[in-house]
Amino acid sequence: MSRSSSSPSPLSPPREPAPALMSGAGLLAARGEQAHRRLGPLSRRLWALWRQVQGYLFLLPALLIFALFVWYPVVLGFVMSFQSVDLINPATWVGWTNYRHVLADPLFAIAWRNTLAFTGYALLFGYVVPLVLALAINEMRHGKSYFRLAFYLPVMLPPIVTVFLWRWMYDPDAGLLNALLSLVHLPGRLWLEDPQTALPALVVVATWSAAGSTMLVYLAALQGVPASLYEAAEIDGAGFWHRLWHVTLPCIRPIMLLMLVLQIIATMQVFIEPFTITGGGPQHATLSVLLLIYTYAFQNADFGEASALSVMLFLVLAAFALVYMRMTSRLLQGD
Amino acid sequence: MKMDHFETLHRPDEQEPAAVAGQRWRAWRLLLATRRSSAETMVSSERTLISPLMLRRPLVRALYWGVFSLLLLGTVTTFGPLYWMVSGALKSNVEIFQTPPTFWPTHPQWSNYSNAWQILQLPLYMCNSLLLAIGAVVLQLLVSATAAYALSKLRLRGKNALQFAFFATLMVPSVVYLIPQFVNISDLPLIHVSLINSWAGVWLPEAANAFNILVLKSFFDTIPSELIDAARLDGASSWQVFTRIVLPLSRPALAVITIFTVIASWKDFLWPLLVLSNSNLQPLLVALYHESGLNANLPFSYLMAGLVFASIPPILLFLLFQRQIIRGVNLTGLKG
C-alpha cells in the first residue's frame, strides 16, 4: 500500500466498479476480493490510491478551514507572544519582553483576581440554582413544560439585549431594581458604580442568562435515573432525603462534575458583561483577563502583549480542558 | 449524551395538519391536543423522586403546591425583565427616565416601535443578520457534513490522526486565539488577502466547528453499513452514497445543527464587532451596540424597541423548534 503512490501509471486508469472495494462485509467482501483478483497488482494499487484521494476530497473543505482558521492561529498566537506586533510595522522578535511587561503590569493581578472572583461567585450562584430548579421541576406533575420554557427563555436572548436590559435595570434612578427596593422601603444602591457590588451584579446577569441551559442538561440527566432504583430504595424503606442523597444525586453525579468543569471554563472567559455594562470599572473592579487582552490589542495596538496574556489564559483553561476531556471519555465509556 | 436522542426527533405526530380553508384553527387544536396528550403520558409514566403514593399525603401535597408556587414566582424573574424591556420601549423619553420609574407606561407610545424600526435602520441590519446566518448554515453544513462522512464511512489512511486534530480543537476555547485570529484574517498567509470588513471574515472562522463534525459523525455512525454496502453493490459512488443515503437519513441531525447555527450566528457579537467596522455590513446586534454609543440623541426607548426586535427571531425559533432545541442542548450541554 505504501508504494502505491510511487508507481501510478497513466496507462491504466481506474475502472468503473472501483467503489465496490469500499466495504469489507459479507458478500460484498467476497465480490471485492474477486474484483481484486481479476485486476493486475498495479491497477489494484491505483484503485486504492483513487479511493484515498476520493476520501480526502471529502475532507478537503474541513482541512482547509481548520488549518487556516484554527490550527494556524493557535500556533501564530504562541509565535506572536514573542514578537512585537502592531499590524503597521513588520513583526520583530522580542523574546520574553511581552511576558515581562504583562507580568509587571499592575492590572495583571487585578484582572486575574477579578476573573477568579467572577468564577467563584458564578459557581456560588450559577451552580446551585440550575440544579435545584431541575430537581424541583422534575418533580412537578403540573406545568412542567411551562417551567422548562420559562426558565430557558433568557438563554435565547442575544447577549447584547441581556446586558443592555440589565444595565438599565441597575440604573440607580430609573432602574427597576431600586424601584422595587423603594416599594418595600429599602434604600437603593449604586449597583454598578460601587466597586463592592459591581462584580456580583455582573455575575447575576451572567447567571440569569446561562442558568436555563444548565438546567435543561440536569433535567435530561434526571429523566435518565431508572425508576427501578427508586422503587427498590422505597421497598428498603428509604425516605425522601435518603432517596435524594443515595439514588438521585449519585446517578447524576458524572453530569454534575462535568458541568462544574464546563462552568469554570466558560466563566473564566467572561468578557461581554464587563465590556458592555461597566467597561471594566469602577476602579478596575470588573476588569477581566479577556477584557485586558482586548485592551492591549485594540486600545494599545500591542498585539504581542495581548498574545502573551492569551497564552497564559490558554494554559489555565487547557488545564481545566484536560480534566474535562478525561471526564467525558470516562462518561462515554460508561454509557 | 447518547446519540439516540435523534431517532425520536422526527415523530409522525409532528406533521402539520393539512390546512383546510376555514378549518385551520380546528386542525391546530387537534394538533395541540394530540401533542399535549402524548406529553402527559410521557410525564405520568415516569417515576421520579416523589412516589405517587407519597403525594396523597396531605402534608406532602401542601409542600408540593408550595414548591409549585415558588417556581411560579421564580418565573417572574425571567419574564419580569422581558416585560420591563417591552414596556420600556412604549414609554416617552421623559417617562423612561422618571424617578421612581412607572411599572406601567402611562401613555403608551406605540409609534416608538415604528420610529425605531426606521431610525435604527432595522430592515438593513436585520437583513445583514439574516444573510450572515444563512451563509453560516450553508458553509458549516457543507464543511462538517463532508468531513463527518469521510471520518465515519470511508476508510482513509491517517484518519485517526486527523480525527484527533479536529476534535482536539474542542478543547481550545476560541477566545484564547482571538487576537492571532484577528491578525490572521487581516492578512491571510500565502494569499495575503484581508478579510476585515467582509462577511467571509465572519463566516470562515466560525465554519471551523469541530462540534458539528462530532455530532454528525456520531449520527452517521448509527447508519447501518449494510445499507451503504447495498448501494455500493448497485454501483453507487462515494458521492452518491453521501447525497442519496447518508444525508437524507440524517435530516434530524442536520436540522439540529441548522437551528443551532442560526441562533448562534444571530447572537454572535464580539467577532463581528471586531471584523465588521463598516456599518453597512454589520449585523443587528453590533449595529445596536454602536448606535447606543455613537448616537447620543437616540431616544432610549428606541434602543429598547430595537432590542425587542433583535430578541424576536431567536425566541420565535425557540418556540417553533422547542423539541429539537431541548434535545440539542442535551448534546451541546457537554460543550457549554
XYZ file of C-alpha atoms in Angstrom:
671
model
C 0.000 0.000 0.000
C 2.744 2.404 0.873
C 4.330 2.042 -2.547
C 1.136 2.766 -4.402
C 1.778 6.488 -4.611
C 5.199 5.978 -6.198
C 4.103 3.755 -9.061
C 0.989 5.096 -10.703
C 0.839 4.591 -14.425
C -1.219 6.857 -16.628
C -1.851 3.918 -18.943
C -4.157 2.031 -16.604
C -6.793 4.388 -15.215
C -9.132 3.014 -12.531
C -12.140 1.216 -13.904
C -15.734 1.870 -13.016
C -16.786 -0.591 -10.276
C -13.901 0.529 -8.067
C -16.044 1.871 -5.202
C -17.302 -1.647 -4.510
C -13.998 -2.225 -2.795
C -15.010 0.126 -0.026
C -16.823 -2.356 2.097
C -15.497 -5.322 3.956
C -18.605 -7.231 4.987
C -20.166 -10.418 3.736
C -20.996 -10.919 0.139
C -19.504 -7.624 -0.804
C -16.148 -8.581 0.600
C -16.179 -11.733 -1.455
C -17.072 -9.794 -4.561
C -14.425 -7.212 -3.763
C -11.823 -9.945 -3.484
C -12.917 -11.329 -6.787
C -12.553 -7.904 -8.317
C -9.161 -7.674 -6.731
C -8.083 -10.965 -8.218
C -9.296 -10.049 -11.656
C -7.071 -6.981 -11.676
C -3.375 -6.704 -12.026
C -1.394 -5.613 -8.967
C -0.726 -2.191 -10.479
C -4.329 -1.206 -11.112
C -5.276 -2.590 -7.736
C -2.859 -0.139 -6.176
C -4.203 2.622 -8.342
C -7.694 1.864 -7.154
C -6.575 2.044 -3.582
C -4.940 5.369 -4.304
C -8.037 6.710 -6.054
C -10.109 5.652 -3.061
C -7.811 7.560 -0.746
C -7.890 10.643 -2.975
C -11.663 10.492 -3.082
C -11.863 10.285 0.683
C -9.512 13.174 1.144
C -11.574 15.248 -1.298
C -14.431 14.919 1.184
C -12.137 16.072 3.962
C -10.632 18.903 1.949
C -13.038 21.729 2.935
C -12.719 20.945 6.630
C -8.953 20.504 6.402
C -8.528 23.868 4.667
C -10.821 25.729 7.056
C -9.354 24.162 10.190
C -5.781 24.667 9.046
C -6.337 28.292 8.161
C -8.665 29.343 10.967
C -7.821 27.167 13.964
C -4.508 25.327 13.790
C -2.588 28.190 12.220
C -3.880 30.974 14.531
C -3.224 28.820 17.594
C 0.413 28.428 16.540
C 0.539 32.065 15.474
C -0.592 33.073 18.963
C 2.411 31.379 20.529
C 4.734 32.959 17.963
C 3.209 36.418 18.348
C 3.627 36.320 22.108
C 7.381 36.564 21.458
C 7.029 39.308 18.874
C 6.260 42.976 18.742
C 3.167 43.216 16.518
C 1.214 46.390 15.814
C -0.208 45.496 12.374
C 1.538 48.528 10.833
C 5.234 47.714 11.079
C 6.558 44.237 10.311
C 6.673 41.966 13.358
C 10.019 41.795 15.181
C 11.290 39.132 17.583
C 11.487 40.433 21.152
C 11.933 37.271 23.227
C 10.297 37.264 26.644
C 9.755 41.045 26.718
C 5.977 40.782 26.235
C 5.661 38.341 29.119
C 7.800 40.567 31.363
C 5.656 43.614 30.516
C 2.414 41.761 31.115
C 3.613 40.360 34.432
C 4.828 43.811 35.521
C 1.500 45.443 34.662
C -0.369 46.259 37.900
C -3.604 45.461 36.045
C -2.440 41.850 35.515
C -3.017 40.809 39.125
C -6.256 42.801 39.297
C -7.635 41.175 36.159
C -6.827 37.651 37.357
C -8.237 38.323 40.816
C -11.458 39.676 39.311
C -11.754 36.770 36.890
C -11.264 34.233 39.669
C -13.722 36.117 41.866
C -16.211 36.133 38.998
C -15.769 32.388 38.544
C -16.170 31.819 42.270
C -19.347 33.895 42.530
C -20.675 32.344 39.340
C -20.284 28.894 40.866
C -21.849 30.066 44.109
C -24.979 31.334 42.278
C -24.831 29.541 38.996
C -24.008 26.041 40.112
C -26.716 25.523 42.697
C -29.578 27.419 41.049
C -29.917 25.241 37.906
C -29.571 22.046 39.915
C -32.267 22.998 42.421
C -34.515 24.238 39.614
C -34.099 20.995 37.692
C -34.737 18.862 40.784
C -37.890 20.833 41.600
C -39.224 20.977 38.043
C -38.635 17.274 37.550
C -40.973 16.549 40.482
C -43.754 18.719 39.102
C -46.907 16.995 37.900
C -48.287 20.258 36.553
C -46.870 22.887 34.234
C -43.609 21.058 33.720
C -43.128 22.223 30.151
C -44.164 25.769 31.070
C -41.466 25.956 33.752
C -38.891 24.496 31.429
C -39.755 27.075 28.797
C -39.916 29.990 31.225
C -36.539 29.315 32.789
C -34.906 28.613 29.451
C -36.195 31.801 27.816
C -33.296 34.080 28.909
C -30.832 31.759 27.181
C -32.470 32.602 23.873
C -31.978 36.355 24.282
C -28.969 37.698 22.391
C -26.278 38.657 24.941
C -26.305 42.280 23.852
C -30.009 42.504 24.630
C -29.415 40.962 28.046
C -26.622 43.336 29.002
C -28.399 46.489 27.818
C -31.541 45.432 29.624
C -29.735 44.742 32.883
C -27.659 47.908 32.688
C -30.918 49.795 32.617
C -32.417 47.766 35.459
C -29.348 48.514 37.592
C -29.717 52.247 36.913
C -29.764 53.976 40.323
C -32.586 56.404 39.413
C -34.733 54.974 36.644
C -33.878 51.301 37.171
C -36.264 48.544 38.134
C -34.154 47.225 40.994
C -34.059 50.344 43.096
C -37.727 50.961 42.320
C -38.571 47.541 43.741
C -36.406 48.234 46.794
C -38.170 51.527 47.423
C -41.516 49.717 47.241
C -40.503 47.804 50.367
C -38.878 50.952 51.827
C -35.280 49.869 51.432
C -32.610 52.327 50.316
C -31.471 51.981 46.707
C -27.872 51.287 45.776
C -25.403 52.396 43.156
C -25.087 48.835 41.877
C -22.617 49.362 39.060
C -20.804 52.426 40.379
C -19.813 50.795 43.654
C -16.683 48.593 43.407
C -18.204 46.355 46.087
C -21.338 45.433 44.192
C -20.284 45.862 40.546
C -18.763 42.407 40.117
C -21.571 40.468 41.861
C -24.046 42.490 39.792
C -22.395 41.206 36.624
C -22.448 37.658 37.983
C -26.217 37.944 38.400
C -26.540 38.949 34.750
C -24.360 36.062 33.601
C -26.222 33.562 35.771
C -29.619 34.860 34.654
C -28.725 34.325 31.034
C -26.961 30.961 31.370
C -28.760 29.027 34.113
C -31.507 27.792 31.795
C -29.290 25.707 29.575
C -27.555 24.028 32.522
C -30.988 23.317 33.970
C -32.030 21.548 30.773
C -28.969 19.324 30.922
C -29.766 18.351 34.511
C -33.400 17.731 33.609
C -32.322 15.336 30.897
C -29.984 13.597 33.327
C -32.774 13.278 35.891
C -35.023 11.613 33.311
C -32.329 9.000 32.937
C -32.479 7.922 36.575
C -34.024 4.441 36.403
C -37.390 4.105 38.119
C -36.426 0.675 39.418
C -33.780 2.246 41.649
C -36.380 4.457 43.317
C -38.730 1.532 43.750
C -36.016 -0.666 45.206
C -34.979 2.100 47.605
C -38.610 2.527 48.630
C -39.022 -1.162 49.356
C -35.935 -0.934 51.540
C -37.708 1.828 53.434
C -35.633 4.763 52.234
C -37.350 8.114 52.813
C -37.342 11.181 50.593
C -33.959 12.533 51.704
C -32.368 9.102 51.561
C -33.605 8.614 48.036
C -32.368 12.077 47.033
C -28.956 11.534 48.587
C -28.367 7.893 47.736
C -30.228 7.480 44.439
C -30.807 10.758 42.590
C -27.569 12.595 43.247
C -25.222 9.642 42.671
C -26.981 8.975 39.369
C -26.400 12.473 38.053
C -23.015 12.997 39.702
C -20.973 12.484 36.488
C -23.021 15.204 34.777
C -22.699 17.457 37.837
C -18.916 17.151 37.785
C -18.849 17.789 34.066
C -20.996 20.888 34.368
C -18.736 22.143 37.139
C -15.663 21.999 34.922
C -17.561 23.439 31.962
C -18.846 26.329 34.039
C -15.361 27.100 35.289
C -14.028 27.145 31.730
C -16.927 29.277 30.494
C -16.921 31.832 33.294
C -13.181 32.352 33.118
C -13.763 33.720 29.627
C -16.051 36.457 30.948
C -15.957 39.414 28.593
C -19.215 40.745 27.254
C -20.735 41.727 30.623
C -17.812 43.868 31.841
C -17.142 45.138 28.313
C -20.625 46.489 27.729
C -22.048 47.115 31.204
C -19.184 48.576 33.214
C -16.274 48.912 30.787
C -14.089 47.263 33.422
C -14.796 49.944 36.035
C -15.362 51.245 38.621
C -11.683 51.463 39.595
C -10.952 48.294 37.591
C -13.287 46.338 39.866
C -14.722 44.404 36.917
C -11.655 44.220 34.669
C -11.421 40.607 33.470
C -8.487 38.849 31.824
C -10.173 38.772 28.454
C -11.059 42.448 28.722
C -7.407 43.204 29.477
C -6.386 41.205 26.393
C -8.862 43.235 24.356
C -7.480 46.479 25.801
C -3.880 45.537 24.996
C -4.781 44.652 21.426
C -7.402 47.143 20.348
C -6.621 50.156 22.504
C -2.837 49.957 22.908
C -2.387 48.255 19.488
C 0.046 45.883 21.185
C -0.905 42.520 19.735
C 2.249 40.884 21.102
C 1.402 41.610 24.726
C -2.206 40.628 24.087
C -0.963 37.297 22.707
C 1.307 36.754 25.687
C -1.638 37.190 28.063
C -3.769 34.960 25.801
C -1.152 32.225 26.065
C -1.337 32.438 29.856
C -5.127 32.238 29.756
C -4.828 29.328 27.342
C -2.571 27.402 29.735
C -5.005 27.827 32.612
C -8.026 26.864 30.518
C -6.143 23.958 28.964
C -5.579 22.501 32.425
C -9.339 22.501 33.016
C -9.958 21.264 29.482
C -7.761 18.232 30.178
C -9.815 17.433 33.251
C -12.944 17.822 31.142
C -11.598 15.547 28.437
C -10.772 12.790 30.892
C -14.234 13.103 32.391
C -16.079 12.946 29.073
C -14.112 9.955 27.876
C -14.887 8.178 31.110
C -18.529 9.167 30.797
C -18.783 7.994 27.210
C -17.139 4.708 28.093
C -19.577 4.319 30.930
C -22.524 4.635 28.555
C -25.374 12.387 25.857
C -26.265 9.438 23.732
C -26.929 9.978 20.114
C -30.148 8.018 20.056
C -31.946 11.231 21.000
C -32.079 11.867 17.321
C -34.032 8.798 16.459
C -37.082 10.202 18.138
C -36.612 13.676 16.714
C -38.864 13.094 13.781
C -42.149 11.904 15.069
C -45.088 11.277 12.810
C -47.397 13.241 15.108
C -45.366 16.357 14.448
C -46.557 16.686 10.924
C -48.581 19.789 10.249
C -52.249 19.173 9.711
C -53.489 19.903 6.261
C -54.924 23.396 6.249
C -58.443 23.091 5.019
C -59.838 26.525 4.246
C -61.680 27.891 7.239
C -60.866 24.879 9.376
C -57.295 25.738 10.100
C -57.926 26.537 13.745
C -59.673 23.219 14.222
C -56.710 21.378 12.784
C -54.373 23.258 15.050
C -56.443 22.482 18.090
C -56.390 18.856 17.164
C -52.652 19.024 16.800
C -52.243 20.707 20.176
C -54.483 18.137 21.809
C -52.529 15.199 20.434
C -49.291 16.821 21.462
C -50.479 17.520 24.938
C -51.770 14.028 25.470
C -48.532 12.494 24.265
C -46.568 14.825 26.544
C -48.709 13.953 29.507
C -48.490 10.234 29.059
C -44.754 10.685 28.872
C -44.695 12.552 32.165
C -47.086 10.334 34.063
C -45.364 7.129 33.051
C -42.152 8.353 34.610
C -41.174 7.625 38.124
C -39.421 10.461 39.970
C -38.117 11.083 43.450
C -41.561 11.519 44.968
C -43.781 8.488 44.626
C -47.445 8.863 43.620
C -48.328 7.268 46.934
C -46.391 9.870 48.869
C -48.205 12.647 47.012
C -51.518 11.532 48.511
C -50.389 12.526 51.989
C -51.804 15.973 52.847
C -48.511 17.364 54.152
C -46.624 16.297 51.028
C -49.407 17.727 48.876
C -49.115 21.056 50.674
C -45.352 21.039 50.203
C -45.783 20.147 46.550
C -48.046 23.115 45.917
C -45.688 25.297 47.951
C -42.790 24.409 45.669
C -45.090 24.836 42.680
C -45.957 28.401 43.658
C -42.309 29.160 44.417
C -41.415 28.056 40.903
C -44.286 30.110 39.517
C -42.917 33.100 41.420
C -39.472 32.262 40.080
C -40.643 32.613 36.510
C -41.293 36.279 37.345
C -37.516 36.733 37.385
C -37.320 35.628 33.767
C -40.493 37.243 32.451
C -40.101 40.402 34.559
C -37.031 41.777 32.750
C -38.634 40.896 29.417
C -41.764 42.797 30.355
C -39.591 45.691 31.504
C -37.947 45.808 28.085
C -41.160 45.588 26.048
C -42.989 48.128 28.192
C -39.949 50.400 28.432
C -39.968 50.741 24.690
C -43.504 52.129 24.958
C -42.579 54.943 27.317
C -41.951 58.513 26.286
C -38.440 59.824 26.587
C -39.390 61.696 29.763
C -41.204 58.838 31.404
C -38.447 56.344 30.782
C -36.010 58.335 32.979
C -38.569 59.243 35.601
C -37.742 58.535 39.260
C -39.310 56.397 40.557
C -39.995 54.549 37.302
C -43.538 53.673 36.322
C -44.380 49.982 36.165
C -46.995 50.544 33.507
C -46.454 53.107 30.707
C -48.850 55.995 31.425
C -49.212 56.963 27.776
C -48.040 54.025 25.660
C -46.252 55.361 22.606
C -46.842 52.627 20.091
C -45.133 54.793 17.486
C -41.823 54.210 19.276
C -41.619 50.796 17.666
C -42.228 52.048 14.126
C -39.921 55.027 14.651
C -37.144 52.808 15.979
C -37.677 50.487 13.021
C -36.868 53.378 10.671
C -34.341 55.442 12.629
C -32.212 52.446 13.630
C -32.368 51.190 10.001
C -33.569 47.860 11.290
C -34.540 46.439 7.871
C -30.938 46.796 6.695
C -29.384 45.299 9.820
C -31.941 42.518 10.160
C -31.241 41.617 6.551
C -27.495 41.604 7.298
C -28.020 39.355 10.315
C -30.197 37.042 8.258
C -27.691 36.780 5.418
C -24.866 36.175 7.885
C -26.911 33.373 9.431
C -27.765 31.800 6.054
C -24.136 31.874 4.976
C -23.072 30.356 8.271
C -25.543 27.495 7.891
C -24.571 26.711 4.300
C -20.864 26.800 4.972
C -20.975 24.916 8.256
C -23.219 22.169 6.904
C -21.000 21.768 3.861
C -17.765 21.631 5.824
C -18.912 19.459 8.702
C -21.134 17.030 6.792
C -18.450 16.147 4.231
C -15.804 15.769 6.927
C -18.071 13.739 9.189
C -18.943 11.443 6.269
C -15.291 10.841 5.437
C -14.445 10.176 9.079
C -17.416 7.926 9.656
C -17.902 5.922 6.488
C -14.731 5.994 4.392
C -11.569 4.045 5.009
C -8.715 6.501 4.943
C -5.137 6.294 5.968
C -4.230 8.685 8.763
C -7.890 9.033 9.691
C -7.332 8.653 13.426
C -4.672 11.336 13.500
C -6.900 13.734 11.571
C -9.846 12.963 13.776
C -7.736 13.787 16.797
C -6.596 17.030 15.180
C -10.215 18.054 14.574
C -11.576 17.076 17.948
C -8.647 18.464 19.915
C -9.828 21.928 18.871
C -12.888 21.359 21.057
C -10.539 21.809 23.996
C -9.290 25.197 22.819
C -11.813 27.976 23.502
C -11.838 30.331 20.540
C -11.217 33.391 22.717
C -7.687 32.280 23.506
C -6.750 32.654 19.852
C -8.948 35.691 19.271
C -6.006 38.054 18.826
C -3.939 35.888 16.453
C -7.154 35.106 14.565
C -7.701 38.824 14.030
C -4.107 39.285 12.845
C -4.566 36.168 10.702
C -7.643 37.345 8.826
C -6.300 40.866 8.389
C -3.529 39.319 6.265
C -4.092 35.677 5.385
C -0.923 33.603 4.975
C 0.308 32.805 1.427
C -2.501 34.610 -0.403
C -2.205 37.903 1.559
C -5.855 38.813 1.418
C -7.570 40.763 4.167
C -10.997 39.570 5.270
C -11.559 42.588 7.508
C -14.856 44.236 6.596
C -16.105 41.298 4.612
C -18.654 38.691 5.607
C -16.212 35.962 4.684
C -14.189 37.130 7.687
C -17.126 36.134 9.895
C -18.224 33.026 8.006
C -14.918 31.232 7.511
C -13.540 31.193 11.081
C -16.850 30.064 12.555
C -17.083 27.265 9.965
C -14.192 25.554 11.751
C -16.622 23.970 14.191
C -15.445 20.588 15.433
C -18.583 20.151 17.449
C -20.717 19.945 14.322
C -18.391 17.281 12.972
C -18.625 15.359 16.229
C -22.437 15.419 16.291
C -22.774 14.497 12.627
C -20.134 11.779 12.775
C -21.821 10.159 15.761
C -25.077 10.257 13.854
C -23.581 8.873 10.648
C -22.043 6.068 12.704
C -25.547 4.851 13.530
C -26.445 4.393 9.846
C -26.076 0.649 9.241
C -23.217 -0.190 6.922
C -25.341 -2.908 5.250
C -27.353 -0.101 3.704
C -24.265 1.519 2.293
C -22.850 -1.799 1.139
C -26.063 -2.473 -0.753
C -25.825 0.870 -2.507
C -22.201 0.154 -3.334
C -23.167 -3.160 -4.886
C -25.540 -1.255 -7.120
C -22.577 0.773 -8.263
C -23.140 3.985 -6.277
C -20.085 6.191 -5.875
C -18.992 7.680 -2.543
C -20.616 10.953 -3.513
C -23.889 9.245 -4.402
C -23.907 7.334 -1.133
C -23.339 10.645 0.635
C -26.074 12.626 -1.109
C -28.673 9.885 -1.634
C -28.362 7.818 1.534
C -26.390 9.429 4.331
C -27.742 12.973 4.063
C -31.438 12.097 3.663
C -31.249 9.696 6.608
C -29.569 12.332 8.770
C -32.172 15.047 8.377
C -32.888 15.269 12.140
C -29.215 15.786 12.970
C -28.813 18.311 10.159
C -31.888 20.134 11.441
C -30.457 20.416 14.939
C -27.205 21.786 13.593
C -29.039 24.240 11.345
C -31.155 25.606 14.195
C -28.187 25.956 16.496
C -26.074 27.616 13.825
C -28.795 30.151 13.044
C -29.260 31.030 16.701
C -25.521 31.194 17.404
C -24.959 33.363 14.361
C -27.767 35.732 15.347
C -26.401 36.048 18.890
C -22.755 36.405 17.908
C -21.324 39.746 18.936
C -17.613 40.033 19.680
C -16.204 38.627 16.447
C -18.491 40.584 14.064
C -17.754 43.664 16.171
C -14.030 43.246 15.548
C -14.261 42.271 11.886
C -17.045 44.479 10.536
C -16.349 48.164 11.128
C -18.240 49.210 8.003
C -21.707 49.952 9.338
C -23.431 48.831 6.140
C -22.216 45.271 6.699
C -22.856 44.957 10.421
C -25.370 42.537 11.898
C -28.192 43.885 14.024
C -26.595 43.444 17.437
C -23.317 45.100 16.504
C -25.228 47.973 14.929
C -27.346 48.436 18.062
C -24.213 48.446 20.211
C -22.600 51.136 18.061
C -25.826 53.095 17.826
C -26.148 53.259 21.623
C -22.617 54.591 21.980
C -22.273 56.892 18.981
C -25.691 58.441 18.603
C -26.181 60.448 21.788
C -29.511 61.822 20.551
C -31.051 58.395 20.175
C -34.071 58.185 22.495
C -33.526 55.397 24.999
C -36.931 53.902 24.315
C -35.980 53.499 20.650
C -32.950 51.499 21.707
C -35.211 49.310 23.843
C -37.547 48.837 20.878
C -34.523 47.824 18.799
C -33.594 45.269 21.456
C -37.136 43.871 21.357
C -36.881 43.451 17.590
C -33.494 41.764 17.998
C -34.948 39.272 20.504
C -37.977 38.266 18.453
C -36.275 35.966 15.893
C -34.406 33.726 18.364
C -37.424 33.491 20.671
C -39.670 32.623 17.735
C -37.193 29.978 16.609
C -37.162 28.586 20.111
C -40.943 28.384 20.326
C -41.142 26.731 16.915
C -38.353 24.223 17.417
C -38.502 23.656 21.164
C -38.287 19.903 20.875
C -35.193 19.936 18.687
C -33.526 22.672 20.718
C -34.073 20.940 24.036
C -32.670 17.716 22.631
C -29.816 19.628 21.082
C -28.944 21.331 24.362
C -28.588 17.935 25.940
C -25.929 17.246 23.359
C -24.279 20.637 23.279
C -24.555 20.974 27.041
C -21.443 18.895 27.143
C -19.755 21.642 25.202
C -21.153 24.523 27.196
